[in-house]
Short mmCIF file of C-alpha atoms and ligand atoms in Angstrom, two decimals:
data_model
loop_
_atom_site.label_atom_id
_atom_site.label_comp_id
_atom_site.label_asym_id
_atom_site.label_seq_id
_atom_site.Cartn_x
_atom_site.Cartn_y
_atom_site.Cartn_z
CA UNK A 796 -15.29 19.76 -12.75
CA UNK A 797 -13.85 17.21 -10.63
CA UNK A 798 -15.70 15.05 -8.68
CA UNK A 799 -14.34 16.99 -5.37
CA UNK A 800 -15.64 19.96 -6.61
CA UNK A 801 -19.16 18.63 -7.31
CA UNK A 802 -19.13 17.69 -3.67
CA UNK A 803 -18.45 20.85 -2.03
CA UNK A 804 -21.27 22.62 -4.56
CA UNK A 805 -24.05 23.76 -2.50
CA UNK A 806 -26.74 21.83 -2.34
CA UNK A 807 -24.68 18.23 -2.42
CA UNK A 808 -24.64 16.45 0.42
CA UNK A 809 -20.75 15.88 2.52
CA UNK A 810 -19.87 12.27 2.72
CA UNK A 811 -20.27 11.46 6.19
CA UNK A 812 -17.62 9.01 7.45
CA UNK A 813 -17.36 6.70 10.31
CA UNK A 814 -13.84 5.16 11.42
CA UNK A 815 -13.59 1.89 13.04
CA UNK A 816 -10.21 1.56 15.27
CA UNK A 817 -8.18 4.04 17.03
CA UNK A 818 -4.97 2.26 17.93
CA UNK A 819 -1.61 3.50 16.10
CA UNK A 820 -3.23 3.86 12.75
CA UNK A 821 -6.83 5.16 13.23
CA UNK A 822 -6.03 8.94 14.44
CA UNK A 823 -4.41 9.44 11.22
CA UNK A 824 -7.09 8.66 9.51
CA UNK A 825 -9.70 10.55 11.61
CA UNK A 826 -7.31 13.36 11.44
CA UNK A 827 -7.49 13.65 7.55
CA UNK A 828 -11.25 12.78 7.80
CA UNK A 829 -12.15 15.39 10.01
CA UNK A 830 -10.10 17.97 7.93
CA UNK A 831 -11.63 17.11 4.75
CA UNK A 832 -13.53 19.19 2.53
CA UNK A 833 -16.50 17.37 1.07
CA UNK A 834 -16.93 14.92 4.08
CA UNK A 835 -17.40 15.01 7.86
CA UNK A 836 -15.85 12.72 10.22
CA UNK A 837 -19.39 10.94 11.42
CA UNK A 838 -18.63 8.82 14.05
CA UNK A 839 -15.76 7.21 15.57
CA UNK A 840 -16.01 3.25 17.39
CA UNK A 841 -12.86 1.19 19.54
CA UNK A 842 -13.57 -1.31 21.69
CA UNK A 843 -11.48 0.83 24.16
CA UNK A 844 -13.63 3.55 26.24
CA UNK A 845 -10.58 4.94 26.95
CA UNK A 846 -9.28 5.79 23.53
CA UNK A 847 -12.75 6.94 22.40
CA UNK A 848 -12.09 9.59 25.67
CA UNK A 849 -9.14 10.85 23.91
CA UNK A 850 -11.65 10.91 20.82
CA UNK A 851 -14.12 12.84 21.95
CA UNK A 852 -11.43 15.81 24.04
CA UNK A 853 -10.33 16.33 20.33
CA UNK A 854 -13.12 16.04 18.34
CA UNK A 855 -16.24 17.38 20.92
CA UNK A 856 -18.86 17.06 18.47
CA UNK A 857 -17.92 13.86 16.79
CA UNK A 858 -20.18 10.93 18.33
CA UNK A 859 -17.93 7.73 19.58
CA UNK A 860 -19.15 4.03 20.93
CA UNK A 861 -17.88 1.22 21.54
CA UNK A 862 -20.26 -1.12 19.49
CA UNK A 863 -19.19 -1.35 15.61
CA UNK A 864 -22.81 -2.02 15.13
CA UNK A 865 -24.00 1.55 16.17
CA UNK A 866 -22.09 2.70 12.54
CA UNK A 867 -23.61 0.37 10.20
CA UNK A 868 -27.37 0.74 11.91
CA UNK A 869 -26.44 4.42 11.11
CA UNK A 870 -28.53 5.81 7.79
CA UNK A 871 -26.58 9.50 7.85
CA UNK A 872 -22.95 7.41 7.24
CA UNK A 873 -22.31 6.43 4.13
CA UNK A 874 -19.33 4.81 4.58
CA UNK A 875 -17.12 3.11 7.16
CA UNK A 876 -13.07 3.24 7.29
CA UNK A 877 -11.76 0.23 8.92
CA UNK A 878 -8.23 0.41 10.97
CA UNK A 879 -8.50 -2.60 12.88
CA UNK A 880 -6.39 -5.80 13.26
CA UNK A 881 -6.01 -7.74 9.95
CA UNK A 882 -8.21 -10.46 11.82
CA UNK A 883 -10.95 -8.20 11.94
CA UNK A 884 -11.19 -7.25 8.27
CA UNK A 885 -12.91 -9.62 6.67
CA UNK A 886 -16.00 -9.59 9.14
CA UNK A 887 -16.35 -5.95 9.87
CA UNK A 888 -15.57 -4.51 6.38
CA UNK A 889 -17.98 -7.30 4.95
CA UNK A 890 -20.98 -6.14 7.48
CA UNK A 891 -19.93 -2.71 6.67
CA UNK A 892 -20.79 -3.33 2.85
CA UNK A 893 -24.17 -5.53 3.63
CA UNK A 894 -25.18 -2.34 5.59
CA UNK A 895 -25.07 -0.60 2.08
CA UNK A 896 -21.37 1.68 3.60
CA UNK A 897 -18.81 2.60 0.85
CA UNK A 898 -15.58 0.97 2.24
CA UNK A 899 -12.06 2.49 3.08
CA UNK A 900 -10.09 -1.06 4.24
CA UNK A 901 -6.39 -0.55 5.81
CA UNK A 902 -3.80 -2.73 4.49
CA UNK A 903 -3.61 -5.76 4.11
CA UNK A 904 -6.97 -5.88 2.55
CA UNK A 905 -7.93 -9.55 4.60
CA UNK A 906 -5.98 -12.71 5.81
CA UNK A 907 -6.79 -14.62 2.63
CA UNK A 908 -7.24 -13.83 -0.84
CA UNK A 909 -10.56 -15.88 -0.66
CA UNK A 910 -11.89 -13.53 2.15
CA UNK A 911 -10.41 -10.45 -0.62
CA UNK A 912 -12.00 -12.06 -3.10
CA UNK A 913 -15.37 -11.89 -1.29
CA UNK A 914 -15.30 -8.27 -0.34
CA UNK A 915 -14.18 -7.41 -3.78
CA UNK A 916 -16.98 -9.11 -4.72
CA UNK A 917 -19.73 -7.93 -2.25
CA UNK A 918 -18.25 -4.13 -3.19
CA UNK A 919 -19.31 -4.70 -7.14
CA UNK A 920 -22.70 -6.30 -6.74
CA UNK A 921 -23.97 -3.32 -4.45
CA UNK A 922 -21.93 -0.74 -6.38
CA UNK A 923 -20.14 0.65 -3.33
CA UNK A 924 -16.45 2.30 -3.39
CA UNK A 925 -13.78 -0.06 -1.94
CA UNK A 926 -10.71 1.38 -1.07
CA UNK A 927 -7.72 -0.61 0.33
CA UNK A 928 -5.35 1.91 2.08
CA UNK A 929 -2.42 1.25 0.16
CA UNK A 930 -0.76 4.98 1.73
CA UNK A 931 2.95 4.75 -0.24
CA UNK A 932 0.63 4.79 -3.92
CA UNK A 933 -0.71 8.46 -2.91
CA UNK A 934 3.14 9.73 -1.68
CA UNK A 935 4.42 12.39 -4.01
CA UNK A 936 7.81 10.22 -4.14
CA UNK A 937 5.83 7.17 -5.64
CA UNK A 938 3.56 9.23 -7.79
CA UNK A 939 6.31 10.77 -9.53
CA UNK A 940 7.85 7.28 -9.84
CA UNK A 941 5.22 5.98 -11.54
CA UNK A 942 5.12 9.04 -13.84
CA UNK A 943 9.00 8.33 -14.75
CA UNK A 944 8.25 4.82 -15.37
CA UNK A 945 4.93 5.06 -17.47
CA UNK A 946 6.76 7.67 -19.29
CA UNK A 947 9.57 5.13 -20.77
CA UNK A 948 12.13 7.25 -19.47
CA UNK A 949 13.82 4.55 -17.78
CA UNK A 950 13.73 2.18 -20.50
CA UNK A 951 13.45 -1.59 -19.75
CA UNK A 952 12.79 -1.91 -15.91
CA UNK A 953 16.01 -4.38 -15.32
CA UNK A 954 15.17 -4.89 -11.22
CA UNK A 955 13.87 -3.33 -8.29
CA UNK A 956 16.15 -3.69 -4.25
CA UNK A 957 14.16 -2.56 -1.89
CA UNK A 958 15.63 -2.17 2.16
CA UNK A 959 12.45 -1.37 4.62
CA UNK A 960 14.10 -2.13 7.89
CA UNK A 961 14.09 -0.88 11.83
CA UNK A 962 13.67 -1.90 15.29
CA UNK A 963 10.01 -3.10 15.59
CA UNK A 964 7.06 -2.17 16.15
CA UNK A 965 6.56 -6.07 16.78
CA UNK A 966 3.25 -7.54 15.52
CA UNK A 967 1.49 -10.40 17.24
CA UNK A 968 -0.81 -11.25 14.71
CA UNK A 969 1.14 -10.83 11.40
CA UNK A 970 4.35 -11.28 9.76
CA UNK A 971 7.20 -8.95 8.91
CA UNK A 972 5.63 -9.64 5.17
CA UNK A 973 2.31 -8.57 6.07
CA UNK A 974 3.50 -5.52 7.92
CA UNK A 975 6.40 -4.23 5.96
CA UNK A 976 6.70 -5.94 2.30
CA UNK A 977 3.03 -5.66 1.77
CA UNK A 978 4.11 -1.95 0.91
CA UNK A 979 6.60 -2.94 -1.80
CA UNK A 980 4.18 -5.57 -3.18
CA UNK A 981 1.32 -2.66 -3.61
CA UNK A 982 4.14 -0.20 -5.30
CA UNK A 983 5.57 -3.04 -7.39
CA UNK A 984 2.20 -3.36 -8.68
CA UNK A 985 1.01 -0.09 -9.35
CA UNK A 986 4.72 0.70 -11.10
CA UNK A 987 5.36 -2.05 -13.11
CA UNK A 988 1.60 -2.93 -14.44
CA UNK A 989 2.98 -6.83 -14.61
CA UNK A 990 1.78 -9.39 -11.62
CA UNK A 991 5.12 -11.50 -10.59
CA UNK A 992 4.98 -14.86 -12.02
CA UNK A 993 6.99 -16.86 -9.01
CA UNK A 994 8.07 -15.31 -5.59
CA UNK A 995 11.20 -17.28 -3.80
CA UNK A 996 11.20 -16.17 -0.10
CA UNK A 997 13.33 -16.82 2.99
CA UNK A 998 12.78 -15.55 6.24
CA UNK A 999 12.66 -16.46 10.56
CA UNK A 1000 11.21 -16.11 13.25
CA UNK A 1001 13.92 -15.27 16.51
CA UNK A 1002 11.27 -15.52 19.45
CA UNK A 1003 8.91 -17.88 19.39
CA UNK A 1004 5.52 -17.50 19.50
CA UNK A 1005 5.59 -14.83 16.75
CA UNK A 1006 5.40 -14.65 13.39
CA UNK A 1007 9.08 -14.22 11.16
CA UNK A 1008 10.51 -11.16 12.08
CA UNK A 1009 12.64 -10.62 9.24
CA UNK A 1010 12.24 -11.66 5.66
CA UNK A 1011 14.12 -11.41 2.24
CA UNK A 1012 11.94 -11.92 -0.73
CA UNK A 1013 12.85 -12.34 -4.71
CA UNK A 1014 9.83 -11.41 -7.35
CA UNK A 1015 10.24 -13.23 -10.73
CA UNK A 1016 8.67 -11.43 -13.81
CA UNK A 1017 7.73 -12.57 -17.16
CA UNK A 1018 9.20 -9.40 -18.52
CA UNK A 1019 12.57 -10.32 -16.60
CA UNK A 1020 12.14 -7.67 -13.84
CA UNK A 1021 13.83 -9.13 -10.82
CA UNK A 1022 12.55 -7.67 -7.64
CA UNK A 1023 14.00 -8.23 -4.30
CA UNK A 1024 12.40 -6.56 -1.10
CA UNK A 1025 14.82 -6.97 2.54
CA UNK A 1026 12.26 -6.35 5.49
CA UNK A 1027 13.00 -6.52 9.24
CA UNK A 1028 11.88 -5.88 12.42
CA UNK A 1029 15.17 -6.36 14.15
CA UNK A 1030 17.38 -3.42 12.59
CA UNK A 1031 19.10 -1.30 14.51
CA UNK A 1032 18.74 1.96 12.22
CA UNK A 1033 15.67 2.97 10.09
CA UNK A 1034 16.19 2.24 6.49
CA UNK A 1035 13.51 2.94 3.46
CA UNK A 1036 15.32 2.79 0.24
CA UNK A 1037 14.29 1.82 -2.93
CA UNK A 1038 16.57 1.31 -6.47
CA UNK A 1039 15.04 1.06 -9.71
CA UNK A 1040 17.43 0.12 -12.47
CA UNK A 1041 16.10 0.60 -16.27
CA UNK A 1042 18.13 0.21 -19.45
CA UNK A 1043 18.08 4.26 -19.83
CA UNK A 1044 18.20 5.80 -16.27
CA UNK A 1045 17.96 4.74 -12.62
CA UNK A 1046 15.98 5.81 -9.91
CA UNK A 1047 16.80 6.26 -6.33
CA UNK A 1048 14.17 6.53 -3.63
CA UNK A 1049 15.06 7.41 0.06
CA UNK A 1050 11.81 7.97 2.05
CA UNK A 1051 13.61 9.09 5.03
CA UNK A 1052 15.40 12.25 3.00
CA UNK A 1053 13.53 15.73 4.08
CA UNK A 1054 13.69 16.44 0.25
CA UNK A 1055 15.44 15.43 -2.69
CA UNK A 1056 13.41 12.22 -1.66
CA UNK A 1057 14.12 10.54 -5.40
CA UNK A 1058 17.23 11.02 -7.71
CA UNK A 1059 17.74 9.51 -11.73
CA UNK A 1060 20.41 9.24 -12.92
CA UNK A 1061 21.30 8.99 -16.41
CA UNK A 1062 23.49 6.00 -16.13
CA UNK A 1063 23.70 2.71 -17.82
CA UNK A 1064 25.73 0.19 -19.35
CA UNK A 1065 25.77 -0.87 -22.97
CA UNK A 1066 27.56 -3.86 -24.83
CA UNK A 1067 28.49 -4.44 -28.50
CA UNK A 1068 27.42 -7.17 -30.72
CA UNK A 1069 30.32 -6.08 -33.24
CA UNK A 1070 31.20 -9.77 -34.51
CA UNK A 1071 34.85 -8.27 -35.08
CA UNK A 1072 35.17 -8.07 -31.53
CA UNK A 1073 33.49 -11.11 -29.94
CA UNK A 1074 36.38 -12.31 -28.27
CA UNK A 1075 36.79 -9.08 -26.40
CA UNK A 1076 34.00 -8.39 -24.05
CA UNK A 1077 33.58 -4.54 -24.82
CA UNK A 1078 31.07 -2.93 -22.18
CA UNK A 1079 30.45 1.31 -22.33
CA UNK A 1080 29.38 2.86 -19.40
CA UNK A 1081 27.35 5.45 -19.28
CA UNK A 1082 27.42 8.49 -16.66
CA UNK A 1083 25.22 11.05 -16.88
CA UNK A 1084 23.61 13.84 -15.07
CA UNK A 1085 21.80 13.50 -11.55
CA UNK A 1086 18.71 15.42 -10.80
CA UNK A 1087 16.22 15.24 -7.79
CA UNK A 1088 12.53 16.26 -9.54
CA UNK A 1089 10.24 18.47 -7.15
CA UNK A 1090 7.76 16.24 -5.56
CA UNK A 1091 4.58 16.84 -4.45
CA UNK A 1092 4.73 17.36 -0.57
CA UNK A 1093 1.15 17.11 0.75
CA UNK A 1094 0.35 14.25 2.99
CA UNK A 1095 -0.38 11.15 1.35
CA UNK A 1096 -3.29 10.38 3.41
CA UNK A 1097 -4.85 13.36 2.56
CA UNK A 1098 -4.76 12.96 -0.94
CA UNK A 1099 -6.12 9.27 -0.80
CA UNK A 1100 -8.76 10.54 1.69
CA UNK A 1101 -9.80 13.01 -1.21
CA UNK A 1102 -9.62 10.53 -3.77
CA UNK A 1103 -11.72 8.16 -1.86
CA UNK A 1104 -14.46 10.96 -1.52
CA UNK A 1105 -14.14 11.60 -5.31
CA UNK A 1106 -14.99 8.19 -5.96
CA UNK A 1107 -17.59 8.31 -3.95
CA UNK A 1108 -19.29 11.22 -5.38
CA UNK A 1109 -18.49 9.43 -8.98
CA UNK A 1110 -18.91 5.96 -8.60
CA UNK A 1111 -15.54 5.36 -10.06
CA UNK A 1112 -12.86 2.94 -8.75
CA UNK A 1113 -10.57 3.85 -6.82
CA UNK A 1114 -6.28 3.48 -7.38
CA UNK A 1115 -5.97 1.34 -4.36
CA UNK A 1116 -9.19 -0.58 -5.49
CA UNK A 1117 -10.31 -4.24 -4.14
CA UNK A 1118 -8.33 -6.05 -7.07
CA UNK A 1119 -4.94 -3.81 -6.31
CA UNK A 1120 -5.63 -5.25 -2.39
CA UNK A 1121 -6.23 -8.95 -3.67
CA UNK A 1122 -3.07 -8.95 -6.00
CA UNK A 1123 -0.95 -7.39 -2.54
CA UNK A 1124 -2.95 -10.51 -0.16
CA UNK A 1125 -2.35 -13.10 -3.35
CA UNK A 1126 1.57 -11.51 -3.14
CA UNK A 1127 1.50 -11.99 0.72
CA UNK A 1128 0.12 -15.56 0.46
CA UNK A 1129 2.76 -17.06 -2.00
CA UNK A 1130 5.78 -15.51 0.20
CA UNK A 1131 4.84 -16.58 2.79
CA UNK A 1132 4.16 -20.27 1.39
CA UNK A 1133 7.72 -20.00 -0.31
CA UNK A 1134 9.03 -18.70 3.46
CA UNK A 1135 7.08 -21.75 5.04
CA UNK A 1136 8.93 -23.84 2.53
CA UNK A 1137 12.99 -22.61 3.26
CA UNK A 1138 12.51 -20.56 -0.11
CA UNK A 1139 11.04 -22.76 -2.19
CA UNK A 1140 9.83 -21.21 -5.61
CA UNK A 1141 5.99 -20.73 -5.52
CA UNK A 1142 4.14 -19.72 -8.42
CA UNK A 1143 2.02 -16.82 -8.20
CA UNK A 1144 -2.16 -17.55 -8.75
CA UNK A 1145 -2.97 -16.31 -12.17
CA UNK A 1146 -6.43 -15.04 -10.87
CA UNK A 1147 -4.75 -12.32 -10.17
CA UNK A 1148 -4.13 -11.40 -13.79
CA UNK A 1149 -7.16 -12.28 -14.88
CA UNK A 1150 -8.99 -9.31 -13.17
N1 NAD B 488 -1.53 2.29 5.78
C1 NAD B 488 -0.48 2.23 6.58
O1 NAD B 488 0.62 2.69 6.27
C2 NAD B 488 -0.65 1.58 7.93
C3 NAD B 488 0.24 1.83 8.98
C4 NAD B 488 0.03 1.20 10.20
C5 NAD B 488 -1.03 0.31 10.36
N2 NAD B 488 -1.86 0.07 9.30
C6 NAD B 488 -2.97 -0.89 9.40
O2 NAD B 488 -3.97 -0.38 10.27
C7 NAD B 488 -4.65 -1.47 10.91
C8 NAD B 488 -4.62 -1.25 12.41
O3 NAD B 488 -3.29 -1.26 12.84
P1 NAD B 488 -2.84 -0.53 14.20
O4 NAD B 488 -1.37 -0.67 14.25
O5 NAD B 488 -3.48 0.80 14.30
O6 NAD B 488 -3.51 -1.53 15.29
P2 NAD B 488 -3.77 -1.22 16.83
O7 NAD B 488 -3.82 -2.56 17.49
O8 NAD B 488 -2.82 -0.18 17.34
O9 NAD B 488 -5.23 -0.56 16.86
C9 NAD B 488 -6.37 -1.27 16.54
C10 NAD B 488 -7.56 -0.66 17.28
O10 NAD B 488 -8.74 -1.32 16.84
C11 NAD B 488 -9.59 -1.53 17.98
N3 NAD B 488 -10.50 -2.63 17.65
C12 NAD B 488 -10.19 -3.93 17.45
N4 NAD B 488 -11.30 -4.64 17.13
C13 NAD B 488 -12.34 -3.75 17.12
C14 NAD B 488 -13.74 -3.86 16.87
N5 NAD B 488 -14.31 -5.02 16.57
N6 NAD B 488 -14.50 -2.75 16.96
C15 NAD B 488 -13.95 -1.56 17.28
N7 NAD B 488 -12.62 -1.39 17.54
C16 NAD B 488 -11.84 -2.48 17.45
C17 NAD B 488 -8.64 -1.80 19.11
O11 NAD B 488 -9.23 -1.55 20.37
C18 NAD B 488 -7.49 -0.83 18.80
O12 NAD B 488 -7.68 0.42 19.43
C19 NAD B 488 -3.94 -2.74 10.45
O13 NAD B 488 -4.62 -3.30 9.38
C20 NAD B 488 -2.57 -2.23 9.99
O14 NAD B 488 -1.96 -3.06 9.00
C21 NAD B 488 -1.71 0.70 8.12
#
């Protein structure tokens, strides 16, 4: 029986959830909340009595305020989801877990990987459920990606190109790496299973006052993956593609594609070691078949939301725990140093490993 199941058995108590922030993000996630089998969408606070108006035409029974405090003093929620400004994570999610609330954190997890670090910490000790909303891991496109990989059907993973690029939304607070790339740093890590060992990034800022606006960034592997992730607020088209190269097949991933989101391709190169020919550089190419595998099309955030309540009911970690959010803040840090630095190579913590 899964633990979703054991939740909507009669008798068991619904996970009652309280959401924190309802700017762009936060009606997705009361949306999902309040459709959720197994839960019920508690409470909802902004600082805004004007977007808490909007709350309450479309959710009439759902309580709202205006003080953050209201949830945690609370004993019927047991647990908080937090879509504020980055700023605001580290305080709110860690009075969230001293008031005894399993966590749902959006991305990126906290400014620092000390303040990660912390709430990671604080989560464990109390033995509360930390998730870090991560979305792209719970996609259909990225599940099945990790499937193809895990599988060895791509062989060796030679590099990953990633283009996440369009015009804005401008930040004020964060970078085009904490905005943008912090989504290829969570799916690098949940695909490959290997922490980068050095990051070399370049990026600028074209108004000033704000952070860069666009940013290219190269990931260095022990293994010899090569990564390289193109982000940029000042694009005039919308463009999410993603390549994955392997010794036996390829992947393609266009997020923007109604369907036939990923392709392989059974392509490849291959080169002799015959030592009768090693003046002659002889290189076979390999072309293969195409196919685009059916992907599962429900909405990301709706599968996370019912993971989260799964681990919940279970007490089990979730995909998108605390140490996948450090690694993705540790990831931020050291481009950003290497930006800081006109590209610099930085070297990438080995705490992160260590975990
Ligand atoms: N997972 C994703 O794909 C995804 C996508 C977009 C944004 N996000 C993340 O969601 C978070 C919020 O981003 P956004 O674009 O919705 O921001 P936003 O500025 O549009 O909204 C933030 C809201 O939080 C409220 N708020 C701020 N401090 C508060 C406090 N102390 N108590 C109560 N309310 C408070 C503000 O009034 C505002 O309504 C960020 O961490 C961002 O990175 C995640």
């Amino acid at each position: 029986m899964s633990g979703l199941d054991k939740a909507r058995r009669p008798g068991v108590r619904v996970i009652r959830i309280g959401v924190v922030g309802y700017g762009y993000w936060g009606p997705n996630l009361v949306r999902n909340f309040a459709e959720l089998r197994g839960a019920s969408l508690a409470a909802v606070a902004d600082l805004d009595a004007r977007k808490l108006e909007v709350v309450s035409r479309r959710y009439p029974v759902v309580t709202t305020t205006t003080r953050f405090q209201d949830l945690l003093e609370d004993p019927s929620i047991d647990a908080i989801a937090i879509a504020t400004p980055v700023n605001t994570h580290f305080e709110l999610g860690m009075a969230a877990l001293k008031a005894g609330k399993h966590l749902w954190l959006e991305k990126p997890m906290a400014e620092t990987s000390l303040q990660a670090r912390k709430l990671m910490d604080e989560a464990d000790k109390r033995n509360l459920v930390l998730l870090v909303d991560h979305t792209f891991i719970y996609t259909g496109a990225v599940r099945k990606m990790a499937e193809i990989i895990k599988a060895g059907d791509l062989g060796r993973v030679y590099y990953y190109d990633s283009v996440r690029v369009n015009l804005g939304l401008f930040q004020r607070d964060v970078s085009v790496i904490s905005d943008l790339a912090v989504h290829d740093f969570a799916i690098l890590e949940h695909l490959l299973g290997e922490h980068p060992t050095a990051i070399s990034a370049s990026g600028v800022n074209h108004f000033p006052g704000t952070p860069e606006n666009l940013a290219f960034i190269t990931l260095f592997y022990e293994s010899g993956t090569i990564a390289h992730v193109n982000v940029n607020w000042l694009a005039p088209v919308k463009v999410r593609q993603i390549l994955v190269g392997g010794s036996k097949k390829m992947i393609t991933y266009d997020d923007l594609e109604p369907s036939e989101k990923i392709k392989i391709y059974d392509k490849g190169v291959s080169f002799t070691d015959d030592p009768q020919q090693i003046y002659e550089m002889r290189v076979g190419y390999r072309t293969g078949d195409m196919w685009a595998p059916k992907l599962d099309a429900s909405e990301a955030l709706s599968v996370e939301s019912e993971h989260f309540v799964e681990c919940i009911t279970n007490r089990t970690a979730p995909i998108t725990d605390g140490r996948l959010g450090l690694r993705v803040v540790e990831l931020i840090e050291t481009a950003t140093s290497s930006m800081r630095g006109k590209g610099e190579t930085v070297y990438v913590p080995r705490q992160g490993k260590e975990l």
